[in-house]
Amino acid sequence: MPLISYASAVLCSIDLRLWLIFAAGSIVLWHLLKRQEIALRSAIIYTAFILILTLFSREGSHEQAVALMPLWSWGQVLFHGNYELFVQICLNLLLFVPLGGLLGCCRWVQQQQRPLLLISLAGLVLSISIEWTQLLFHLGLFEWDDMLHNTIGCALGGLAASLLKQPLPEP
């Protein structure tokens, strides 16, 4: 078994648990330390985690797999009952939520005119980079839906970060 295949088997079996641990740990660190530098470093580390999970944990193939029809995955879910694909959609959304949350905690992002737009663009750029790399190196399915879901997940994380930093209303 090639080393990359073995690594992907190990990574895929623990990826959701790692994601949950990392997300919870990042939130706890942010609340306890309230230091902007930690949020930026955590965002960089989490970006590396996303790249490892989406690029290095996949086996290459001889064919390029492309799905160019926007929202095709939702058609499969809604009209054909493909619930495995629905789980994949949810995981794509969830994968980018911590990144958006961490970016939303960075001081530089908070000082911008439209931080949520900036966070969404960061998620889109990362997602486009991943999808194009998968296409060029035959590492999976290139699809618009992944880019859309990842961007929405990043935006949701940024929105959650902005809501969490707001003071609670007085009772």
C-alpha positions as a Markdown table, in Angstrom:
| # | Residue | x | y | z |
|---|---|---|---|---|
| 1 | Met | 0.0 | 0.0 | 0.0 |
| 2 | Pro | 1.6 | 3.3 | -1.0 |
| 3 | Leu | 2.4 | 5.7 | 1.8 |
| 4 | Ile | -0.1 | 8.3 | 0.6 |
| 5 | Ser | -2.9 | 5.7 | 0.4 |
| 6 | Tyr | -2.1 | 4.7 | 4.0 |
| 7 | Ala | -2.0 | 8.3 | 5.1 |
| 8 | Ser | -5.3 | 9.0 | 3.5 |
| 9 | Ala | -6.9 | 6.0 | 5.2 |
| 10 | Val | -5.6 | 7.1 | 8.5 |
| 11 | Leu | -6.6 | 10.8 | 7.9 |
| 12 | Cys | -10.1 | 10.0 | 6.7 |
| 13 | Ser | -10.9 | 7.8 | 9.6 |
| 14 | Ile | -10.1 | 10.5 | 12.1 |
| 15 | Asp | -10.8 | 13.7 | 10.1 |
| 16 | Leu | -14.2 | 14.5 | 11.7 |
| 17 | Arg | -12.9 | 13.9 | 15.2 |
| 18 | Leu | -9.9 | 16.1 | 14.5 |
| 19 | Trp | -12.1 | 18.8 | 13.0 |
| 20 | Leu | -14.3 | 18.8 | 16.2 |
| 21 | Ile | -11.3 | 18.8 | 18.5 |
| 22 | Phe | -9.6 | 21.6 | 16.5 |
| 23 | Ala | -12.8 | 23.7 | 16.3 |
| 24 | Ala | -13.5 | 23.3 | 20.0 |
| 25 | Gly | -9.9 | 24.0 | 21.0 |
| 26 | Ser | -9.8 | 27.1 | 18.8 |
| 27 | Ile | -13.0 | 28.5 | 20.3 |
| 28 | Val | -11.7 | 27.8 | 23.9 |
| 29 | Leu | -8.3 | 29.4 | 23.1 |
| 30 | Trp | -10.0 | 32.5 | 21.6 |
| 31 | His | -12.2 | 33.0 | 24.6 |
| 32 | Leu | -9.5 | 32.3 | 27.2 |
| 33 | Leu | -6.7 | 34.3 | 25.7 |
| 34 | Lys | -8.5 | 36.9 | 23.5 |
| 35 | Arg | -5.3 | 37.4 | 21.6 |
| 36 | Gln | -5.5 | 38.2 | 17.9 |
| 37 | Glu | -2.2 | 36.6 | 17.0 |
| 38 | Ile | -3.5 | 33.2 | 18.1 |
| 39 | Ala | -6.5 | 33.5 | 15.8 |
| 40 | Leu | -4.3 | 34.2 | 12.8 |
| 41 | Arg | -1.9 | 31.4 | 13.6 |
| 42 | Ser | -4.8 | 29.0 | 14.2 |
| 43 | Ala | -6.3 | 30.1 | 10.8 |
| 44 | Ile | -3.0 | 29.3 | 9.1 |
| 45 | Ile | -2.7 | 25.9 | 10.8 |
| 46 | Tyr | -6.4 | 25.1 | 10.0 |
| 47 | Thr | -5.8 | 26.1 | 6.3 |
| 48 | Ala | -2.9 | 23.5 | 6.3 |
| 49 | Phe | -5.3 | 21.0 | 7.8 |
| 50 | Ile | -7.9 | 21.7 | 5.0 |
| 51 | Leu | -5.2 | 21.3 | 2.3 |
| 52 | Ile | -3.9 | 18.0 | 3.8 |
| 53 | Leu | -7.5 | 16.7 | 4.0 |
| 54 | Thr | -8.6 | 17.7 | 0.6 |
| 55 | Leu | -5.4 | 17.2 | -1.5 |
| 56 | Phe | -3.0 | 14.8 | 0.2 |
| 57 | Ser | -5.6 | 12.3 | 1.4 |
| 58 | Arg | -6.8 | 11.5 | -2.1 |
| 59 | Glu | -5.6 | 9.0 | -4.6 |
| 60 | Gly | -4.9 | 10.2 | -8.0 |
| 61 | Ser | -6.6 | 8.7 | -11.1 |
| 62 | His | -6.0 | 8.7 | -14.8 |
| 63 | Glu | -9.2 | 10.7 | -15.6 |
| 64 | Gln | -10.3 | 14.1 | -14.8 |
| 65 | Ala | -13.7 | 14.2 | -13.0 |
| 66 | Val | -15.6 | 17.4 | -13.6 |
| 67 | Ala | -19.1 | 18.4 | -12.6 |
| 68 | Leu | -19.8 | 21.8 | -14.3 |
| 69 | Met | -23.5 | 22.0 | -13.7 |
| 70 | Pro | -24.1 | 24.3 | -10.7 |
| 71 | Leu | -26.1 | 22.8 | -7.8 |
| 72 | Trp | -26.2 | 19.4 | -9.4 |
| 73 | Ser | -25.6 | 17.9 | -6.0 |
| 74 | Trp | -28.8 | 19.4 | -4.6 |
| 75 | Gly | -30.7 | 17.9 | -7.6 |
| 76 | Gln | -29.3 | 14.5 | -6.7 |
| 77 | Val | -30.3 | 15.0 | -3.0 |
| 78 | Leu | -33.8 | 16.4 | -3.6 |
| 79 | Phe | -34.9 | 14.5 | -6.6 |
| 80 | His | -33.1 | 11.2 | -6.3 |
| 81 | Gly | -32.8 | 10.8 | -2.5 |
| 82 | Asn | -29.0 | 10.7 | -2.5 |
| 83 | Tyr | -28.5 | 11.2 | 1.3 |
| 84 | Glu | -24.8 | 10.2 | 1.1 |
| 85 | Leu | -24.3 | 13.2 | -1.1 |
| 86 | Phe | -26.3 | 15.3 | 1.4 |
| 87 | Val | -23.8 | 14.3 | 4.1 |
| 88 | Gln | -20.9 | 15.3 | 1.8 |
| 89 | Ile | -22.6 | 18.7 | 1.3 |
| 90 | Cys | -22.9 | 19.2 | 5.0 |
| 91 | Leu | -19.3 | 18.1 | 5.6 |
| 92 | Asn | -18.1 | 20.6 | 2.9 |
| 93 | Leu | -20.0 | 23.4 | 4.7 |
| 94 | Leu | -18.6 | 22.3 | 8.2 |
| 95 | Leu | -15.1 | 22.0 | 7.0 |
| 96 | Phe | -14.8 | 25.7 | 6.3 |
| 97 | Val | -16.8 | 27.0 | 9.3 |
| 98 | Pro | -13.8 | 27.0 | 11.7 |
| 99 | Leu | -11.7 | 28.8 | 9.1 |
| 100 | Gly | -14.3 | 31.6 | 8.8 |
| 101 | Gly | -14.6 | 31.8 | 12.6 |
| 102 | Leu | -10.8 | 32.1 | 13.0 |
| 103 | Leu | -10.5 | 34.7 | 10.3 |
| 104 | Gly | -13.4 | 36.6 | 12.0 |
| 105 | Cys | -11.3 | 36.7 | 15.2 |
| 106 | Cys | -8.3 | 38.3 | 13.5 |
| 107 | Arg | -7.8 | 42.0 | 14.3 |
| 108 | Trp | -6.9 | 42.9 | 10.7 |
| 109 | Val | -10.1 | 41.4 | 9.4 |
| 110 | Gln | -12.2 | 43.0 | 12.1 |
| 111 | Gln | -10.8 | 46.4 | 11.1 |
| 112 | Gln | -12.0 | 46.1 | 7.5 |
| 113 | Gln | -15.1 | 47.8 | 6.1 |
| 114 | Arg | -16.8 | 44.6 | 5.2 |
| 115 | Pro | -15.2 | 41.7 | 7.2 |
| 116 | Leu | -17.8 | 39.1 | 6.2 |
| 117 | Leu | -17.2 | 39.8 | 2.5 |
| 118 | Leu | -13.4 | 39.5 | 3.1 |
| 119 | Ile | -13.9 | 36.2 | 5.0 |
| 120 | Ser | -16.1 | 34.9 | 2.2 |
| 121 | Leu | -13.6 | 35.8 | -0.5 |
| 122 | Ala | -10.8 | 34.1 | 1.5 |
| 123 | Gly | -12.9 | 30.9 | 1.6 |
| 124 | Leu | -13.7 | 31.2 | -2.1 |
| 125 | Val | -10.0 | 31.7 | -3.1 |
| 126 | Leu | -9.0 | 28.7 | -1.0 |
| 127 | Ser | -11.8 | 26.6 | -2.4 |
| 128 | Ile | -11.0 | 27.5 | -6.0 |
| 129 | Ser | -7.3 | 26.7 | -5.3 |
| 130 | Ile | -8.2 | 23.3 | -4.0 |
| 131 | Glu | -10.6 | 22.5 | -6.8 |
| 132 | Trp | -8.2 | 23.6 | -9.5 |
| 133 | Thr | -5.4 | 21.5 | -7.9 |
| 134 | Gln | -7.7 | 18.5 | -7.8 |
| 135 | Leu | -8.5 | 19.0 | -11.4 |
| 136 | Leu | -4.9 | 19.5 | -12.6 |
| 137 | Phe | -3.6 | 16.5 | -10.6 |
| 138 | His | -6.6 | 14.2 | -11.0 |
| 139 | Leu | -7.3 | 14.1 | -7.3 |
| 140 | Gly | -11.1 | 14.1 | -7.2 |
| 141 | Leu | -14.1 | 15.7 | -8.6 |
| 142 | Phe | -13.9 | 19.3 | -9.7 |
| 143 | Glu | -17.3 | 20.9 | -9.0 |
| 144 | Trp | -18.8 | 24.3 | -8.6 |
| 145 | Asp | -20.9 | 23.0 | -5.7 |
| 146 | Asp | -17.9 | 22.4 | -3.5 |
| 147 | Met | -16.7 | 26.0 | -4.1 |
| 148 | Leu | -20.2 | 27.3 | -3.2 |
| 149 | His | -20.6 | 25.1 | -0.1 |
| 150 | Asn | -17.1 | 25.9 | 1.1 |
| 151 | Thr | -17.6 | 29.6 | 0.7 |
| 152 | Ile | -20.9 | 29.5 | 2.5 |
| 153 | Gly | -19.3 | 27.5 | 5.3 |
| 154 | Cys | -16.5 | 30.1 | 5.6 |
| 155 | Ala | -19.1 | 32.9 | 5.7 |
| 156 | Leu | -21.1 | 31.1 | 8.4 |
| 157 | Gly | -18.0 | 30.8 | 10.5 |
| 158 | Gly | -17.3 | 34.5 | 10.1 |
| 159 | Leu | -20.9 | 35.4 | 11.0 |
| 160 | Ala | -20.7 | 33.2 | 14.1 |
| 161 | Ala | -17.5 | 34.9 | 15.1 |
| 162 | Ser | -19.0 | 38.3 | 14.7 |
| 163 | Leu | -22.1 | 37.2 | 16.7 |
| 164 | Leu | -20.0 | 35.7 | 19.5 |
| 165 | Lys | -17.9 | 38.8 | 20.0 |
| 166 | Gln | -21.0 | 41.0 | 20.5 |
| 167 | Pro | -21.8 | 41.7 | 24.1 |
| 168 | Leu | -24.9 | 39.9 | 25.4 |
| 169 | Pro | -28.0 | 42.1 | 26.0 |
| 170 | Glu | -28.8 | 43.0 | 29.6 |
| 171 | Pro | -31.7 | 41.0 | 31.0 |
